[in-house]
């Protein structure tokens, strides 16, 4: 048998949540360059999403913007309905949408906790429930969940975020076992990435020094995370199941 080293996503449809900025935007563009049609989910960022859709069209790929709050089940049901209406099936789902909050643990309110867990963890549960039946019916699917190296490292003043992202890894492994072999579920746990979420400009020199204290001694660009997502979305990763890949500059090893 001849090995097929093919990174093409031609003929596939991918949904990327929180795609209008940062890592999600880079993933959407990488997938479009590889030939996928892309559903660009966003929340309250219609202009950014429309600009991304135009950029994807200029690459010769199809794209649609769909607004939905992925932490709300009614919105996710609407997202699934719109996705089905526009392109039938979804072959690749990237759960990228996320928020972060820096706060000492004892100042963290129940609302802070509930919001973080809803956006960063419950959303993965909701989209899985909405999109897995279609993937099962078509006999294939790929799910990529964006976690964080902080799920493993922990970080003071980020307890709900660390807990939510650790939950994403646990959920990834449970879903991978339950839905294999038809649906491949894997996660990416990036280290620090140069996006609005990191807001490099707003970081104190001490905080920046902490982020740079990794073997690669720099912060990643969103494209470097998108490259991992492209690999996981493609058939090149067809034997990957329940794995957590770490484009993290060496912050976590193993
Ligand atoms: N930047 C980093 O250093 C870093 C490191 C590890 C993991 N991550 C993760 O990568 C993912 C992308 O983050 P980013 O760094 O690109 O930041 P970002 O803020 O640019 O992207 C997050 C996106 O999610 C969207 N979003 C937020 N809540 C939403 C909701 N309820 N419904 C739909 N969309 C929603 C935002 O509008 C935004 O477009 C997040 O899950 C984040 O936790 C980021």
Tab-separated table of C-alpha atoms and ligand atoms in Angstrom:
chain	number	residue	atom	x	y	z
A	1	UNK	CA	0.000	0.000	0.000
A	2	UNK	CA	1.280	3.469	-0.881
A	3	UNK	CA	1.044	5.989	1.953
A	4	UNK	CA	-1.072	9.078	1.152
A	5	UNK	CA	0.544	12.169	2.676
A	6	UNK	CA	-2.329	14.469	1.866
A	7	UNK	CA	-3.134	17.591	3.903
A	8	UNK	CA	-6.079	18.481	1.674
A	9	UNK	CA	-9.511	19.190	3.162
A	10	UNK	CA	-11.057	19.411	-0.276
A	11	UNK	CA	-14.737	18.456	-0.236
A	12	UNK	CA	-14.978	18.841	3.550
A	13	UNK	CA	-17.047	21.325	5.517
A	14	UNK	CA	-15.586	22.706	8.737
A	15	UNK	CA	-17.254	24.679	11.504
A	16	UNK	CA	-14.954	26.793	13.667
A	17	UNK	CA	-16.478	28.393	16.763
A	18	UNK	CA	-15.282	31.824	17.838
A	19	UNK	CA	-13.668	32.100	14.413
A	20	UNK	CA	-13.677	35.840	13.842
A	21	UNK	CA	-10.416	36.504	15.717
A	22	UNK	CA	-7.160	35.028	16.939
A	23	UNK	CA	-6.581	31.287	16.762
A	24	UNK	CA	-10.046	30.534	15.351
A	25	UNK	CA	-9.497	32.963	12.490
A	26	UNK	CA	-6.118	31.404	11.681
A	27	UNK	CA	-7.683	27.921	11.720
A	28	UNK	CA	-10.529	29.025	9.431
A	29	UNK	CA	-8.029	30.457	6.928
A	30	UNK	CA	-5.770	27.395	7.087
A	31	UNK	CA	-8.736	25.093	6.460
A	32	UNK	CA	-9.921	27.261	3.553
A	33	UNK	CA	-6.437	27.194	2.019
A	34	UNK	CA	-6.582	23.403	2.269
A	35	UNK	CA	-9.830	23.432	0.300
A	36	UNK	CA	-12.522	23.208	2.993
A	37	UNK	CA	-15.777	25.132	3.013
A	38	UNK	CA	-15.845	26.995	6.324
A	39	UNK	CA	-18.669	27.943	8.655
A	40	UNK	CA	-17.467	30.952	10.636
A	41	UNK	CA	-19.191	31.092	14.023
A	42	UNK	CA	-18.961	34.345	15.941
A	43	UNK	CA	-20.683	36.142	18.794
A	44	UNK	CA	-21.450	39.828	18.270
A	45	UNK	CA	-18.629	40.311	15.779
A	46	UNK	CA	-20.501	40.517	12.491
A	47	UNK	CA	-18.016	42.898	10.842
A	48	UNK	CA	-14.968	40.773	11.676
A	49	UNK	CA	-16.799	37.614	10.601
A	50	UNK	CA	-17.915	39.197	7.304
A	51	UNK	CA	-14.329	40.318	6.602
A	52	UNK	CA	-13.084	36.787	7.235
A	53	UNK	CA	-15.758	35.319	4.946
A	54	UNK	CA	-14.639	37.728	2.190
A	55	UNK	CA	-11.002	36.725	2.733
A	56	UNK	CA	-11.931	33.044	2.469
A	57	UNK	CA	-13.910	33.719	-0.723
A	58	UNK	CA	-10.818	35.445	-2.153
A	59	UNK	CA	-8.945	32.153	-1.580
A	60	UNK	CA	-11.519	30.437	-3.777
A	61	UNK	CA	-13.264	28.602	-0.930
A	62	UNK	CA	-16.838	28.784	0.337
A	63	UNK	CA	-17.638	30.378	3.696
A	64	UNK	CA	-20.609	31.539	5.709
A	65	UNK	CA	-20.815	33.539	8.935
A	66	UNK	CA	-23.222	32.296	11.591
A	67	UNK	CA	-23.786	34.138	14.850
A	68	UNK	CA	-24.405	31.992	17.920
A	69	UNK	CA	-23.507	32.006	21.603
A	70	UNK	CA	-22.074	28.509	21.948
A	71	UNK	CA	-22.661	28.510	25.703
A	72	UNK	CA	-26.448	28.503	25.116
A	73	UNK	CA	-28.219	25.351	23.971
A	74	UNK	CA	-30.885	27.221	21.979
A	75	UNK	CA	-28.177	29.108	20.063
A	76	UNK	CA	-26.246	25.897	19.376
A	77	UNK	CA	-29.423	24.247	18.063
A	78	UNK	CA	-29.859	27.259	15.767
A	79	UNK	CA	-26.202	27.004	14.698
A	80	UNK	CA	-26.697	23.337	13.776
A	81	UNK	CA	-29.872	24.138	11.848
A	82	UNK	CA	-28.189	26.950	9.897
A	83	UNK	CA	-25.135	24.807	9.199
A	84	UNK	CA	-27.364	22.032	7.833
A	85	UNK	CA	-29.284	24.510	5.709
A	86	UNK	CA	-26.139	26.035	4.200
A	87	UNK	CA	-24.022	22.980	3.548
A	88	UNK	CA	-25.773	19.807	4.671
A	89	UNK	CA	-23.190	18.071	6.785
A	90	UNK	CA	-20.310	19.192	8.953
A	91	UNK	CA	-17.195	17.040	8.626
A	92	UNK	CA	-14.889	18.922	10.993
A	93	UNK	CA	-15.898	20.787	14.156
A	94	UNK	CA	-13.382	22.965	15.981
A	95	UNK	CA	-14.455	24.037	19.454
A	96	UNK	CA	-12.296	27.137	19.703
A	97	UNK	CA	-14.546	29.806	21.292
A	98	UNK	CA	-13.327	30.791	24.710
A	99	UNK	CA	-12.925	33.477	27.327
A	100	UNK	CA	-10.407	34.041	30.076
A	101	UNK	CA	-10.459	36.022	33.305
A	102	UNK	CA	-7.647	36.969	35.664
A	103	UNK	CA	-8.875	37.175	39.273
A	104	UNK	CA	-7.603	36.028	42.659
A	105	UNK	CA	-9.475	32.873	43.635
A	106	UNK	CA	-11.095	34.385	46.731
A	107	UNK	CA	-12.522	37.263	44.648
A	108	UNK	CA	-13.990	34.856	42.094
A	109	UNK	CA	-17.773	34.905	42.230
A	110	UNK	CA	-20.205	32.110	41.475
A	111	UNK	CA	-21.234	34.055	38.355
A	112	UNK	CA	-17.572	34.242	37.231
A	113	UNK	CA	-17.294	30.483	37.670
A	114	UNK	CA	-20.586	29.702	35.896
A	115	UNK	CA	-19.778	31.952	32.929
A	116	UNK	CA	-16.275	30.522	32.449
A	117	UNK	CA	-17.487	26.939	32.685
A	118	UNK	CA	-20.384	27.656	30.325
A	119	UNK	CA	-18.306	29.249	27.568
A	120	UNK	CA	-15.120	27.201	27.861
A	121	UNK	CA	-16.513	23.745	28.770
A	122	UNK	CA	-20.301	23.429	28.483
A	123	UNK	CA	-20.078	24.728	24.902
A	124	UNK	CA	-18.118	21.603	23.939
A	125	UNK	CA	-20.856	19.414	25.438
A	126	UNK	CA	-23.533	21.399	23.583
A	127	UNK	CA	-21.858	21.335	20.169
A	128	UNK	CA	-21.007	17.636	20.536
A	129	UNK	CA	-24.674	16.875	21.236
A	130	UNK	CA	-25.749	18.975	18.261
A	131	UNK	CA	-23.249	17.757	15.640
A	132	UNK	CA	-22.354	14.167	16.576
A	133	UNK	CA	-25.662	12.636	15.340
A	134	UNK	CA	-25.037	14.016	11.830
A	135	UNK	CA	-21.443	12.797	11.888
A	136	UNK	CA	-22.547	9.347	13.037
A	137	UNK	CA	-25.158	9.227	10.290
A	138	UNK	CA	-22.564	10.072	7.622
A	139	UNK	CA	-20.097	7.624	9.179
A	140	UNK	CA	-17.244	10.046	9.779
A	141	UNK	CA	-16.297	13.241	11.563
A	142	UNK	CA	-13.446	15.058	13.248
A	143	UNK	CA	-13.687	17.085	16.442
A	144	UNK	CA	-10.863	19.317	17.630
A	145	UNK	CA	-11.228	20.927	21.041
A	146	UNK	CA	-8.993	23.843	21.974
A	147	UNK	CA	-7.790	23.398	25.557
A	148	UNK	CA	-4.721	25.124	27.052
A	149	UNK	CA	-1.379	24.233	28.596
A	150	UNK	CA	-2.773	25.875	31.747
A	151	UNK	CA	-5.065	22.828	32.121
A	152	UNK	CA	-1.917	20.914	33.056
A	153	UNK	CA	0.286	23.641	34.511
A	154	UNK	CA	-2.319	25.481	36.601
A	155	UNK	CA	-1.916	29.224	37.022
A	156	UNK	CA	-2.593	31.431	40.018
A	157	UNK	CA	-5.530	33.842	39.494
A	158	UNK	CA	-6.952	31.683	36.672
A	159	UNK	CA	-8.705	28.879	38.594
A	160	UNK	CA	-11.989	28.696	36.607
A	161	UNK	CA	-10.093	28.826	33.294
A	162	UNK	CA	-7.682	26.073	34.347
A	163	UNK	CA	-10.597	23.952	35.603
A	164	UNK	CA	-12.628	24.465	32.428
A	165	UNK	CA	-9.713	23.623	30.138
A	166	UNK	CA	-8.841	20.520	32.189
A	167	UNK	CA	-12.498	19.574	31.760
A	168	UNK	CA	-12.137	19.993	27.988
A	169	UNK	CA	-9.311	17.445	28.014
A	170	UNK	CA	-11.347	14.964	30.086
A	171	UNK	CA	-14.372	15.423	27.839
A	172	UNK	CA	-12.205	14.975	24.745
A	173	UNK	CA	-10.965	11.608	25.980
A	174	UNK	CA	-14.441	10.395	27.003
A	175	UNK	CA	-15.971	11.387	23.660
A	176	UNK	CA	-13.020	9.911	21.756
A	177	UNK	CA	-13.640	6.517	23.367
A	178	UNK	CA	-17.420	6.678	22.967
A	179	UNK	CA	-17.496	7.740	19.312
A	180	UNK	CA	-14.458	5.961	17.828
A	181	UNK	CA	-13.802	4.809	15.221
A	182	UNK	CA	-16.241	6.854	13.105
A	183	UNK	CA	-15.606	10.177	14.827
A	184	UNK	CA	-12.077	11.167	15.833
A	185	UNK	CA	-11.970	13.477	18.835
A	186	UNK	CA	-8.686	15.166	19.799
A	187	UNK	CA	-7.591	18.329	21.588
A	188	UNK	CA	-4.958	20.995	21.177
A	189	UNK	CA	-3.479	22.542	24.321
A	190	UNK	CA	-1.576	25.628	23.143
A	191	UNK	CA	0.931	27.550	25.175
A	192	UNK	CA	0.817	31.366	25.076
A	193	UNK	CA	-0.369	32.712	21.710
A	194	UNK	CA	-0.261	36.254	20.376
A	195	UNK	CA	-3.992	37.080	20.271
A	196	UNK	CA	-6.368	39.589	21.863
A	197	UNK	CA	-6.898	37.114	24.703
A	198	UNK	CA	-3.255	37.387	25.726
A	199	UNK	CA	-3.299	41.182	25.139
A	200	UNK	CA	0.478	41.435	25.050
A	201	UNK	CA	0.292	45.221	25.139
A	202	UNK	CA	-1.523	45.128	28.462
A	203	UNK	CA	0.773	42.615	30.133
A	204	UNK	CA	3.085	43.687	32.910
A	205	UNK	CA	6.814	43.046	32.295
A	206	UNK	CA	6.689	40.480	35.123
A	207	UNK	CA	3.797	38.625	33.519
A	208	UNK	CA	5.413	38.691	30.088
A	209	UNK	CA	8.631	37.353	31.619
A	210	UNK	CA	6.633	34.466	33.065
A	211	UNK	CA	5.048	33.663	29.706
A	212	UNK	CA	8.469	33.765	28.028
A	213	UNK	CA	10.001	31.429	30.590
A	214	UNK	CA	9.610	28.398	28.313
A	215	UNK	CA	12.256	26.574	26.263
A	216	UNK	CA	11.305	28.303	22.991
A	217	UNK	CA	11.477	31.721	24.788
A	218	UNK	CA	8.714	33.308	22.729
A	219	UNK	CA	4.963	33.439	22.327
A	220	UNK	CA	3.350	31.527	19.451
A	221	UNK	CA	1.608	33.106	16.484
A	222	UNK	CA	-1.961	31.890	15.748
A	223	UNK	CA	-0.775	30.216	12.509
A	224	UNK	CA	1.395	27.867	14.550
A	225	UNK	CA	-1.704	26.559	16.343
A	226	UNK	CA	-3.654	26.429	13.064
A	227	UNK	CA	-0.969	24.138	11.636
A	228	UNK	CA	-1.706	21.604	14.390
A	229	UNK	CA	-5.456	21.935	13.760
A	230	UNK	CA	-4.925	21.336	10.036
A	231	UNK	CA	-2.980	18.161	10.800
A	232	UNK	CA	-5.710	16.913	13.168
A	233	UNK	CA	-8.458	17.745	10.666
A	234	UNK	CA	-6.705	15.922	7.836
A	235	UNK	CA	-6.413	12.219	7.122
A	236	UNK	CA	-2.726	12.415	8.071
A	237	UNK	CA	-3.846	12.145	11.704
A	238	UNK	CA	-6.272	9.266	11.080
A	239	UNK	CA	-4.776	7.107	13.873
A	240	UNK	CA	-4.983	9.923	16.452
A	241	UNK	CA	-7.818	9.364	18.932
A	242	UNK	CA	-8.293	11.148	22.273
A	243	UNK	CA	-4.892	12.830	22.046
A	244	UNK	CA	-3.848	16.233	23.337
A	245	UNK	CA	-1.314	17.892	21.043
A	246	UNK	CA	0.764	20.657	22.567
A	247	UNK	CA	2.067	23.477	20.371
A	248	UNK	CA	3.411	25.168	23.498
A	249	UNK	CA	7.088	26.015	22.969
A	250	UNK	CA	7.985	23.383	25.560
A	251	UNK	CA	5.927	24.720	28.472
A	252	UNK	CA	4.598	21.194	28.995
A	253	UNK	CA	6.464	18.108	27.845
A	254	UNK	CA	4.990	14.635	27.606
B	1	LIG	N1	-4.121	33.102	23.344
B	1	LIG	C1	-3.589	32.158	24.126
B	1	LIG	O1	-2.507	32.338	24.701
B	1	LIG	C2	-4.291	30.830	24.293
B	1	LIG	C3	-3.575	29.788	24.884
B	1	LIG	C4	-4.185	28.549	25.069
B	1	LIG	C5	-5.497	28.368	24.657
B	1	LIG	N2	-6.185	29.401	24.084
B	1	LIG	C6	-7.558	29.151	23.678
B	1	LIG	O2	-7.682	29.403	22.287
B	1	LIG	C7	-9.037	29.729	21.988
B	1	LIG	C8	-9.064	30.981	21.118
B	1	LIG	O3	-8.584	32.081	21.868
B	1	LIG	P1	-7.751	33.293	21.230
B	1	LIG	O4	-6.461	33.347	21.950
B	1	LIG	O5	-7.774	33.196	19.767
B	1	LIG	O6	-8.575	34.555	21.747
B	1	LIG	P2	-9.726	35.431	21.056
B	1	LIG	O7	-10.324	36.212	22.146
B	1	LIG	O8	-9.184	36.134	19.869
B	1	LIG	O9	-10.738	34.320	20.522
B	1	LIG	C9	-11.817	33.831	21.258
B	1	LIG	C10	-13.053	33.939	20.373
B	1	LIG	O10	-14.161	33.290	21.001
B	1	LIG	C11	-15.304	34.097	20.804
B	1	LIG	N3	-16.293	33.802	21.834
B	1	LIG	C12	-16.221	34.073	23.155
B	1	LIG	N4	-17.337	33.644	23.769
B	1	LIG	C13	-18.116	33.091	22.806
B	1	LIG	C14	-19.395	32.470	22.819
B	1	LIG	N5	-20.080	32.336	23.965
B	1	LIG	N6	-19.917	32.015	21.654
B	1	LIG	C15	-19.213	32.142	20.488
B	1	LIG	N7	-18.004	32.726	20.424
B	1	LIG	C16	-17.468	33.189	21.570
B	1	LIG	C17	-14.778	35.531	20.898
B	1	LIG	O11	-15.690	36.460	20.321
B	1	LIG	C18	-13.459	35.411	20.138
B	1	LIG	O12	-13.664	35.625	18.758
B	1	LIG	C19	-9.738	29.871	23.331
B	1	LIG	O13	-10.476	28.697	23.619
B	1	LIG	C20	-8.604	30.035	24.299
B	1	LIG	O14	-8.935	29.646	25.612
B	1	LIG	C21	-5.615	30.620	23.883
